[in-house]
Amino acid sequence: MKINIEREECVIKRKKSAMGESNTSADEDLLLKEFFAEVSEVERDNEVVRILSCFKLNPFEFLKLSFDSSPEDVKKQYRKISLMVHPDKCKHQQAKEAFGALAKAQQQLLDQQERDYILSQVTAAKEELRAKRKKQLKKDTASKLKLLVDEGKSEQVYEQSEEFQQELKLKVRELLTEQEWRRRKMAMRISEEEGRLKKDEEEQKEIWKRKREHEEQWEGTRELRVSSWRDFMKSGKKSKKGELRPPKLKTEDPNKSYVQRPVKRG
């Protein structure tokens, strides 16, 4: 009997121990999930900050893509990053703004005209960097000989290096900034010219309006002028103040001693 009681106590202890271990394991799983959720949230916030700090004129930077990426690469990268910064999943206050910037970057890179323009600036940047490097190598005889031996292989390796990619990124920024500044100045000049033309047109309209009003006013008083003249001709009296008067004819006065101009007769 005593042995059976001891066995039951051992079973109860084991069950309690198992339940304790189970509760501990559940708590650990919960803590682990919370930890990963916090890490994920931090990553999302960091991604929002990164997107908003990107160079506005280069959509490749928003999507963290190289300049030789294909349209398919653009779509895949957009889906990947957009899930991190989507306003419904990211609690950052500027998540909506970052999501919009990301969508705009994808739209630009999928638009053939926009893509060709950016890649043309990339090509121009590469040409400038190559010319600069060639000029530097001319000063270094050893590098020049090595370049001739490698037959351009060293240049390909250099252009794939992190150093060249960083220089290219900065040069593309510089060229895009210059082009954007020129575009804005041109737009400002066009706007100023359109404003000047509009002002001239409005002034011309005002001149024609005044002229038309004057003509209408003159035409409106025609009957009054004609009537006044007819009345004068009928009455032969002096016209009243404000009415039209015929000019006086000069005559010779024999009583005056000074010389007068001869008056034509007949």
PDB file of C-alpha atoms in Angstrom:
ATOM      1  CA  MET A   1       0.000   0.000   0.000  1.00  0.00           C
ATOM      2  CA  LYS A   2       2.817   2.359   0.960  1.00  0.00           C
ATOM      3  CA  ILE A   3       4.641   1.570  -2.268  1.00  0.00           C
ATOM      4  CA  ASN A   4       1.594   2.447  -4.354  1.00  0.00           C
ATOM      5  CA  ILE A   5       1.253   5.832  -2.630  1.00  0.00           C
ATOM      6  CA  GLU A   6       4.902   6.596  -3.304  1.00  0.00           C
ATOM      7  CA  ARG A   7       4.457   5.681  -6.960  1.00  0.00           C
ATOM      8  CA  GLU A   8       1.433   7.974  -7.283  1.00  0.00           C
ATOM      9  CA  GLU A   9       3.379  10.835  -5.697  1.00  0.00           C
ATOM     10  CA  CYS A  10       6.204  10.298  -8.176  1.00  0.00           C
ATOM     11  CA  VAL A  11       3.765  10.356 -11.098  1.00  0.00           C
ATOM     12  CA  ILE A  12       2.192  13.602  -9.836  1.00  0.00           C
ATOM     13  CA  LYS A  13       5.632  15.214  -9.450  1.00  0.00           C
ATOM     14  CA  ARG A  14       6.561  14.174 -12.966  1.00  0.00           C
ATOM     15  CA  LYS A  15       3.302  15.622 -14.351  1.00  0.00           C
ATOM     16  CA  LYS A  16       3.857  18.880 -12.497  1.00  0.00           C
ATOM     17  CA  SER A  17       7.427  18.992 -13.747  1.00  0.00           C
ATOM     18  CA  ALA A  18       6.269  18.346 -17.315  1.00  0.00           C
ATOM     19  CA  MET A  19       3.610  21.045 -17.051  1.00  0.00           C
ATOM     20  CA  GLY A  20       6.204  23.475 -15.714  1.00  0.00           C
ATOM     21  CA  GLU A  21       8.561  22.700 -18.557  1.00  0.00           C
ATOM     22  CA  SER A  22       5.676  23.091 -21.040  1.00  0.00           C
ATOM     23  CA  ASN A  23       4.734  26.504 -19.599  1.00  0.00           C
ATOM     24  CA  THR A  24       8.376  27.582 -19.679  1.00  0.00           C
ATOM     25  CA  SER A  25       8.659  26.486 -23.315  1.00  0.00           C
ATOM     26  CA  ALA A  26       5.487  28.398 -24.240  1.00  0.00           C
ATOM     27  CA  ASP A  27       6.790  31.524 -22.524  1.00  0.00           C
ATOM     28  CA  GLU A  28      10.078  31.222 -24.376  1.00  0.00           C
ATOM     29  CA  ASP A  29       8.266  30.847 -27.711  1.00  0.00           C
ATOM     30  CA  LEU A  30       6.212  33.945 -26.977  1.00  0.00           C
ATOM     31  CA  LEU A  31       9.285  35.944 -26.037  1.00  0.00           C
ATOM     32  CA  LEU A  32      11.009  34.745 -29.192  1.00  0.00           C
ATOM     33  CA  LYS A  33       8.082  35.823 -31.369  1.00  0.00           C
ATOM     34  CA  GLU A  34       7.990  39.219 -29.688  1.00  0.00           C
ATOM     35  CA  PHE A  35      11.740  39.589 -30.198  1.00  0.00           C
ATOM     36  CA  PHE A  36      11.526  38.782 -33.921  1.00  0.00           C
ATOM     37  CA  ALA A  37       8.541  41.105 -34.241  1.00  0.00           C
ATOM     38  CA  GLU A  38      10.572  43.928 -32.685  1.00  0.00           C
ATOM     39  CA  VAL A  39      13.545  43.181 -34.935  1.00  0.00           C
ATOM     40  CA  SER A  40      11.262  43.100 -37.969  1.00  0.00           C
ATOM     41  CA  GLU A  41       9.705  46.418 -36.952  1.00  0.00           C
ATOM     42  CA  VAL A  42      13.140  47.994 -36.569  1.00  0.00           C
ATOM     43  CA  GLU A  43      14.105  46.743 -40.017  1.00  0.00           C
ATOM     44  CA  ARG A  44      10.920  48.178 -41.480  1.00  0.00           C
ATOM     45  CA  ASP A  45      11.573  51.559 -39.870  1.00  0.00           C
ATOM     46  CA  ASN A  46      15.163  51.533 -41.120  1.00  0.00           C
ATOM     47  CA  GLU A  47      13.954  50.763 -44.631  1.00  0.00           C
ATOM     48  CA  VAL A  48      11.548  53.705 -44.508  1.00  0.00           C
ATOM     49  CA  VAL A  49      14.374  56.004 -43.421  1.00  0.00           C
ATOM     50  CA  ARG A  50      16.625  54.638 -46.175  1.00  0.00           C
ATOM     51  CA  ILE A  51      14.022  55.198 -48.890  1.00  0.00           C
ATOM     52  CA  LEU A  52      13.287  58.750 -47.785  1.00  0.00           C
ATOM     53  CA  SER A  53      17.007  59.596 -47.721  1.00  0.00           C
ATOM     54  CA  CYS A  54      17.625  58.353 -51.285  1.00  0.00           C
ATOM     55  CA  PHE A  55      18.658  60.705 -54.082  1.00  0.00           C
ATOM     56  CA  LYS A  56      15.337  61.823 -55.524  1.00  0.00           C
ATOM     57  CA  LEU A  57      16.376  61.773 -59.205  1.00  0.00           C
ATOM     58  CA  ASN A  58      17.758  58.221 -59.291  1.00  0.00           C
ATOM     59  CA  PRO A  59      15.041  55.517 -59.019  1.00  0.00           C
ATOM     60  CA  PHE A  60      17.679  52.760 -58.983  1.00  0.00           C
ATOM     61  CA  GLU A  61      18.716  53.900 -55.502  1.00  0.00           C
ATOM     62  CA  PHE A  62      15.191  53.550 -54.107  1.00  0.00           C
ATOM     63  CA  LEU A  63      15.060  49.905 -55.168  1.00  0.00           C
ATOM     64  CA  LYS A  64      18.719  49.149 -54.306  1.00  0.00           C
ATOM     65  CA  LEU A  65      19.390  47.975 -57.872  1.00  0.00           C
ATOM     66  CA  SER A  66      22.406  48.237 -60.149  1.00  0.00           C
ATOM     67  CA  PHE A  67      22.170  50.222 -63.374  1.00  0.00           C
ATOM     68  CA  ASP A  68      22.146  47.070 -65.503  1.00  0.00           C
ATOM     69  CA  SER A  69      19.050  45.608 -63.792  1.00  0.00           C
ATOM     70  CA  SER A  70      16.258  44.358 -66.039  1.00  0.00           C
ATOM     71  CA  PRO A  71      12.558  45.297 -65.797  1.00  0.00           C
ATOM     72  CA  GLU A  72      11.910  41.892 -64.215  1.00  0.00           C
ATOM     73  CA  ASP A  73      14.504  42.667 -61.534  1.00  0.00           C
ATOM     74  CA  VAL A  74      12.691  45.937 -60.909  1.00  0.00           C
ATOM     75  CA  LYS A  75       9.341  44.195 -60.377  1.00  0.00           C
ATOM     76  CA  LYS A  76      10.785  41.545 -58.046  1.00  0.00           C
ATOM     77  CA  GLN A  77      12.701  44.069 -55.948  1.00  0.00           C
ATOM     78  CA  TYR A  78       9.674  46.326 -55.705  1.00  0.00           C
ATOM     79  CA  ARG A  79       7.481  43.482 -54.399  1.00  0.00           C
ATOM     80  CA  LYS A  80      10.121  42.577 -51.855  1.00  0.00           C
ATOM     81  CA  ILE A  81      10.705  46.072 -50.451  1.00  0.00           C
ATOM     82  CA  SER A  82       7.103  47.247 -50.705  1.00  0.00           C
ATOM     83  CA  LEU A  83       6.011  44.488 -48.316  1.00  0.00           C
ATOM     84  CA  MET A  84       8.374  45.883 -45.685  1.00  0.00           C
ATOM     85  CA  VAL A  85       7.217  49.500 -45.894  1.00  0.00           C
ATOM     86  CA  HIS A  86       3.528  48.998 -46.680  1.00  0.00           C
ATOM     87  CA  PRO A  87       1.507  51.352 -44.430  1.00  0.00           C
ATOM     88  CA  ASP A  88      -0.708  48.447 -43.288  1.00  0.00           C
ATOM     89  CA  LYS A  89       2.314  46.501 -42.003  1.00  0.00           C
ATOM     90  CA  CYS A  90       4.757  49.230 -41.044  1.00  0.00           C
ATOM     91  CA  LYS A  91       3.988  51.501 -38.079  1.00  0.00           C
ATOM     92  CA  HIS A  92       6.437  54.230 -39.073  1.00  0.00           C
ATOM     93  CA  GLN A  93       4.777  57.640 -39.415  1.00  0.00           C
ATOM     94  CA  GLN A  94       6.271  58.171 -42.889  1.00  0.00           C
ATOM     95  CA  ALA A  95       5.617  54.660 -44.187  1.00  0.00           C
ATOM     96  CA  LYS A  96       2.970  55.951 -46.601  1.00  0.00           C
ATOM     97  CA  GLU A  97       5.394  58.512 -48.022  1.00  0.00           C
ATOM     98  CA  ALA A  98       8.126  55.892 -48.435  1.00  0.00           C
ATOM     99  CA  PHE A  99       5.696  53.486 -50.087  1.00  0.00           C
ATOM    100  CA  GLY A 100       4.661  56.199 -52.564  1.00  0.00           C
ATOM    101  CA  ALA A 101       8.306  57.029 -53.397  1.00  0.00           C
ATOM    102  CA  LEU A 102       8.997  53.347 -53.991  1.00  0.00           C
ATOM    103  CA  ALA A 103       6.008  53.014 -56.320  1.00  0.00           C
ATOM    104  CA  LYS A 104       7.121  56.101 -58.262  1.00  0.00           C
ATOM    105  CA  ALA A 105      10.625  54.651 -58.669  1.00  0.00           C
ATOM    106  CA  GLN A 106       9.206  51.431 -60.094  1.00  0.00           C
ATOM    107  CA  GLN A 107       6.981  53.386 -62.476  1.00  0.00           C
ATOM    108  CA  GLN A 108       9.959  55.387 -63.760  1.00  0.00           C
ATOM    109  CA  LEU A 109      12.094  52.314 -64.388  1.00  0.00           C
ATOM    110  CA  LEU A 110       9.285  50.509 -66.191  1.00  0.00           C
ATOM    111  CA  ASP A 111       8.651  53.546 -68.397  1.00  0.00           C
ATOM    112  CA  GLN A 112      10.924  53.086 -71.429  1.00  0.00           C
ATOM    113  CA  GLN A 113      11.425  56.804 -72.029  1.00  0.00           C
ATOM    114  CA  GLU A 114      12.314  57.552 -68.397  1.00  0.00           C
ATOM    115  CA  ARG A 115      14.581  54.502 -68.228  1.00  0.00           C
ATOM    116  CA  ASP A 116      16.418  55.452 -71.431  1.00  0.00           C
ATOM    117  CA  TYR A 117      16.996  58.973 -70.135  1.00  0.00           C
ATOM    118  CA  ILE A 118      18.514  57.748 -66.851  1.00  0.00           C
ATOM    119  CA  LEU A 119      20.660  55.149 -68.604  1.00  0.00           C
ATOM    120  CA  SER A 120      21.910  57.814 -71.018  1.00  0.00           C
ATOM    121  CA  GLN A 121      23.178  59.755 -68.007  1.00  0.00           C
ATOM    122  CA  VAL A 122      24.778  56.573 -66.668  1.00  0.00           C
ATOM    123  CA  THR A 123      26.584  56.086 -69.997  1.00  0.00           C
ATOM    124  CA  ALA A 124      27.782  59.704 -69.946  1.00  0.00           C
ATOM    125  CA  ALA A 125      29.024  59.248 -66.370  1.00  0.00           C
ATOM    126  CA  LYS A 126      30.968  56.111 -67.326  1.00  0.00           C
ATOM    127  CA  GLU A 127      32.598  57.929 -70.238  1.00  0.00           C
ATOM    128  CA  GLU A 128      33.719  60.747 -67.967  1.00  0.00           C
ATOM    129  CA  LEU A 129      35.154  58.338 -65.383  1.00  0.00           C
ATOM    130  CA  ARG A 130      36.945  56.330 -68.076  1.00  0.00           C
ATOM    131  CA  ALA A 131      38.491  59.473 -69.546  1.00  0.00           C
ATOM    132  CA  LYS A 132      39.574  60.577 -66.085  1.00  0.00           C
ATOM    133  CA  ARG A 133      41.164  57.190 -65.348  1.00  0.00           C
ATOM    134  CA  LYS A 134      42.884  57.118 -68.733  1.00  0.00           C
ATOM    135  CA  LYS A 135      44.382  60.512 -68.027  1.00  0.00           C
ATOM    136  CA  GLN A 136      45.637  59.307 -64.659  1.00  0.00           C
ATOM    137  CA  LEU A 137      47.169  56.155 -66.164  1.00  0.00           C
ATOM    138  CA  LYS A 138      49.133  58.199 -68.702  1.00  0.00           C
ATOM    139  CA  LYS A 139      51.084  59.686 -65.835  1.00  0.00           C
ATOM    140  CA  ASP A 140      51.948  56.220 -64.533  1.00  0.00           C
ATOM    141  CA  THR A 141      54.179  54.321 -66.989  1.00  0.00           C
ATOM    142  CA  ALA A 142      53.899  51.000 -65.139  1.00  0.00           C
ATOM    143  CA  SER A 143      50.106  51.165 -65.149  1.00  0.00           C
ATOM    144  CA  LYS A 144      50.128  52.088 -68.834  1.00  0.00           C
ATOM    145  CA  LEU A 145      52.264  49.058 -69.731  1.00  0.00           C
ATOM    146  CA  LYS A 146      50.096  46.790 -67.632  1.00  0.00           C
ATOM    147  CA  LEU A 147      47.020  48.142 -69.396  1.00  0.00           C
ATOM    148  CA  LEU A 148      48.519  47.356 -72.802  1.00  0.00           C
ATOM    149  CA  VAL A 149      49.429  43.832 -71.721  1.00  0.00           C
ATOM    150  CA  ASP A 150      46.012  43.069 -70.245  1.00  0.00           C
ATOM    151  CA  GLU A 151      44.296  44.449 -73.384  1.00  0.00           C
ATOM    152  CA  GLY A 152      41.506  46.087 -71.427  1.00  0.00           C
ATOM    153  CA  LYS A 153      40.935  43.263 -68.942  1.00  0.00           C
ATOM    154  CA  SER A 154      42.086  45.409 -66.034  1.00  0.00           C
ATOM    155  CA  GLU A 155      39.546  48.065 -66.992  1.00  0.00           C
ATOM    156  CA  GLN A 156      36.711  45.554 -66.878  1.00  0.00           C
ATOM    157  CA  VAL A 157      37.844  44.371 -63.463  1.00  0.00           C
ATOM    158  CA  TYR A 158      38.110  47.956 -62.233  1.00  0.00           C
ATOM    159  CA  GLU A 159      34.617  48.859 -63.452  1.00  0.00           C
ATOM    160  CA  GLN A 160      33.224  45.909 -61.513  1.00  0.00           C
ATOM    161  CA  SER A 161      34.945  47.026 -58.321  1.00  0.00           C
ATOM    162  CA  GLU A 162      33.153  48.680 -55.417  1.00  0.00           C
ATOM    163  CA  GLU A 163      35.320  51.781 -55.831  1.00  0.00           C
ATOM    164  CA  PHE A 164      34.221  52.357 -59.422  1.00  0.00           C
ATOM    165  CA  GLN A 165      30.557  51.657 -58.631  1.00  0.00           C
ATOM    166  CA  GLN A 166      30.629  54.257 -55.871  1.00  0.00           C
ATOM    167  CA  GLU A 167      32.287  56.810 -58.170  1.00  0.00           C
ATOM    168  CA  LEU A 168      29.734  56.017 -60.853  1.00  0.00           C
ATOM    169  CA  LYS A 169      26.871  56.504 -58.413  1.00  0.00           C
ATOM    170  CA  LEU A 170      28.164  59.943 -57.404  1.00  0.00           C
ATOM    171  CA  LYS A 171      28.843  60.965 -61.006  1.00  0.00           C
ATOM    172  CA  VAL A 172      25.335  59.943 -62.069  1.00  0.00           C
ATOM    173  CA  ARG A 173      23.955  62.052 -59.224  1.00  0.00           C
ATOM    174  CA  GLU A 174      25.991  64.999 -60.450  1.00  0.00           C
ATOM    175  CA  LEU A 175      24.821  64.680 -64.060  1.00  0.00           C
ATOM    176  CA  LEU A 176      21.176  64.148 -63.126  1.00  0.00           C
ATOM    177  CA  THR A 177      21.324  67.220 -60.882  1.00  0.00           C
ATOM    178  CA  GLU A 178      22.783  69.333 -63.701  1.00  0.00           C
ATOM    179  CA  GLN A 179      20.120  68.160 -66.145  1.00  0.00           C
ATOM    180  CA  GLU A 180      17.329  68.790 -63.650  1.00  0.00           C
ATOM    181  CA  TRP A 181      18.650  72.300 -62.962  1.00  0.00           C
ATOM    182  CA  ARG A 182      18.745  73.047 -66.690  1.00  0.00           C
ATOM    183  CA  ARG A 183      15.232  71.705 -67.095  1.00  0.00           C
ATOM    184  CA  ARG A 184      13.939  73.885 -64.275  1.00  0.00           C
ATOM    185  CA  LYS A 185      15.661  77.003 -65.630  1.00  0.00           C
ATOM    186  CA  MET A 186      14.204  76.325 -69.059  1.00  0.00           C
ATOM    187  CA  ALA A 187      10.756  75.814 -67.553  1.00  0.00           C
ATOM    188  CA  MET A 188      11.141  79.080 -65.622  1.00  0.00           C
ATOM    189  CA  ARG A 189      12.125  80.970 -68.789  1.00  0.00           C
ATOM    190  CA  ILE A 190       9.215  79.469 -70.702  1.00  0.00           C
ATOM    191  CA  SER A 191       6.875  80.442 -67.872  1.00  0.00           C
ATOM    192  CA  GLU A 192       8.240  83.996 -67.846  1.00  0.00           C
ATOM    193  CA  GLU A 193       7.881  84.265 -71.622  1.00  0.00           C
ATOM    194  CA  GLU A 194       4.330  82.948 -71.481  1.00  0.00           C
ATOM    195  CA  GLY A 195       3.572  85.469 -68.749  1.00  0.00           C
ATOM    196  CA  ARG A 196       4.993  88.320 -70.832  1.00  0.00           C
ATOM    197  CA  LEU A 197       3.006  87.268 -73.898  1.00  0.00           C
ATOM    198  CA  LYS A 198      -0.138  86.989 -71.815  1.00  0.00           C
ATOM    199  CA  LYS A 199       0.434  90.461 -70.378  1.00  0.00           C
ATOM    200  CA  ASP A 200       0.985  91.925 -73.866  1.00  0.00           C
ATOM    201  CA  GLU A 201      -2.169  90.236 -75.079  1.00  0.00           C
ATOM    202  CA  GLU A 202      -4.183  91.636 -72.174  1.00  0.00           C
ATOM    203  CA  GLU A 203      -2.794  95.145 -72.799  1.00  0.00           C
ATOM    204  CA  GLN A 204      -3.654  94.888 -76.487  1.00  0.00           C
ATOM    205  CA  LYS A 205      -7.173  93.756 -75.619  1.00  0.00           C
ATOM    206  CA  GLU A 206      -7.533  96.738 -73.273  1.00  0.00           C
ATOM    207  CA  ILE A 207      -6.408  99.137 -76.017  1.00  0.00           C
ATOM    208  CA  TRP A 208      -8.913  97.696 -78.479  1.00  0.00           C
ATOM    209  CA  LYS A 209     -11.619  97.812 -75.824  1.00  0.00           C
ATOM    210  CA  ARG A 210     -11.021 101.513 -75.148  1.00  0.00           C
ATOM    211  CA  LYS A 211     -10.913 102.261 -78.862  1.00  0.00           C
ATOM    212  CA  ARG A 212     -14.180 100.425 -79.411  1.00  0.00           C
ATOM    213  CA  GLU A 213     -15.843 102.253 -76.497  1.00  0.00           C
ATOM    214  CA  HIS A 214     -14.668 105.591 -77.889  1.00  0.00           C
ATOM    215  CA  GLU A 215     -16.017 104.749 -81.339  1.00  0.00           C
ATOM    216  CA  GLU A 216     -19.339 103.657 -79.856  1.00  0.00           C
ATOM    217  CA  GLN A 217     -19.538 106.833 -77.809  1.00  0.00           C
ATOM    218  CA  TRP A 218     -18.735 108.983 -80.859  1.00  0.00           C
ATOM    219  CA  GLU A 219     -21.309 107.122 -82.941  1.00  0.00           C
ATOM    220  CA  GLY A 220     -23.875 107.573 -80.189  1.00  0.00           C
ATOM    221  CA  THR A 221     -23.563 111.377 -80.291  1.00  0.00           C
ATOM    222  CA  ARG A 222     -23.742 111.590 -84.090  1.00  0.00           C
ATOM    223  CA  GLU A 223     -27.457 112.445 -84.173  1.00  0.00           C
ATOM    224  CA  LEU A 224     -26.966 115.141 -81.530  1.00  0.00           C
ATOM    225  CA  ARG A 225     -24.145 116.752 -83.479  1.00  0.00           C
ATOM    226  CA  VAL A 226     -26.077 116.649 -86.778  1.00  0.00           C
ATOM    227  CA  SER A 227     -29.233 118.026 -85.117  1.00  0.00           C
ATOM    228  CA  SER A 228     -27.297 120.883 -83.533  1.00  0.00           C
ATOM    229  CA  TRP A 229     -25.769 121.847 -86.841  1.00  0.00           C
ATOM    230  CA  ARG A 230     -29.099 121.759 -88.628  1.00  0.00           C
ATOM    231  CA  ASP A 231     -30.700 123.952 -85.969  1.00  0.00           C
ATOM    232  CA  PHE A 232     -27.888 126.420 -86.309  1.00  0.00           C
ATOM    233  CA  MET A 233     -28.213 126.566 -90.068  1.00  0.00           C
ATOM    234  CA  LYS A 234     -31.960 127.103 -89.811  1.00  0.00           C
ATOM    235  CA  SER A 235     -31.920 129.791 -87.131  1.00  0.00           C
ATOM    236  CA  GLY A 236     -28.763 131.611 -88.156  1.00  0.00           C
ATOM    237  CA  LYS A 237     -28.349 132.535 -84.505  1.00  0.00           C
ATOM    238  CA  LYS A 238     -25.279 132.115 -82.416  1.00  0.00           C
ATOM    239  CA  SER A 239     -24.927 128.747 -81.027  1.00  0.00           C
ATOM    240  CA  LYS A 240     -25.292 128.182 -77.387  1.00  0.00           C
ATOM    241  CA  LYS A 241     -22.433 127.284 -75.165  1.00  0.00           C
ATOM    242  CA  GLY A 242     -21.192 123.856 -75.958  1.00  0.00           C
ATOM    243  CA  GLU A 243     -22.595 123.853 -79.489  1.00  0.00           C
ATOM    244  CA  LEU A 244     -20.560 123.902 -82.673  1.00  0.00           C
ATOM    245  CA  ARG A 245     -19.895 127.329 -84.247  1.00  0.00           C
ATOM    246  CA  PRO A 246     -18.872 128.049 -87.839  1.00  0.00           C
ATOM    247  CA  PRO A 247     -15.540 129.850 -88.338  1.00  0.00           C
ATOM    248  CA  LYS A 248     -15.546 133.671 -88.741  1.00  0.00           C
ATOM    249  CA  LEU A 249     -14.622 135.143 -92.139  1.00  0.00           C
ATOM    250  CA  LYS A 250     -12.007 137.901 -92.219  1.00  0.00           C
ATOM    251  CA  THR A 251     -12.927 141.124 -94.107  1.00  0.00           C
ATOM    252  CA  GLU A 252     -11.030 144.269 -95.001  1.00  0.00           C
ATOM    253  CA  ASP A 253     -11.685 147.245 -92.744  1.00  0.00           C
ATOM    254  CA  PRO A 254     -10.905 150.575 -94.500  1.00  0.00           C
ATOM    255  CA  ASN A 255     -11.008 152.443 -91.194  1.00  0.00           C
ATOM    256  CA  LYS A 256      -8.043 150.505 -89.784  1.00  0.00           C
ATOM    257  CA  SER A 257      -4.635 151.947 -90.411  1.00  0.00           C
ATOM    258  CA  TYR A 258      -2.611 148.739 -90.188  1.00  0.00           C
ATOM    259  CA  VAL A 259      -2.062 146.475 -93.119  1.00  0.00           C
ATOM    260  CA  GLN A 260      -4.396 143.508 -93.383  1.00  0.00           C
ATOM    261  CA  ARG A 261      -4.072 140.380 -95.397  1.00  0.00           C
ATOM    262  CA  PRO A 262      -5.872 140.573 -98.691  1.00  0.00           C
ATOM    263  CA  VAL A 263      -9.157 138.775 -98.765  1.00  0.00           C
ATOM    264  CA  LYS A 264      -9.925 136.684-101.783  1.00  0.00           C
ATOM    265  CA  ARG A 265     -13.184 137.566-103.430  1.00  0.00           C
ATOM    266  CA  GLY A 266     -15.508 135.826-105.737  1.00  0.00           C
TER     267      GLY A 266
END
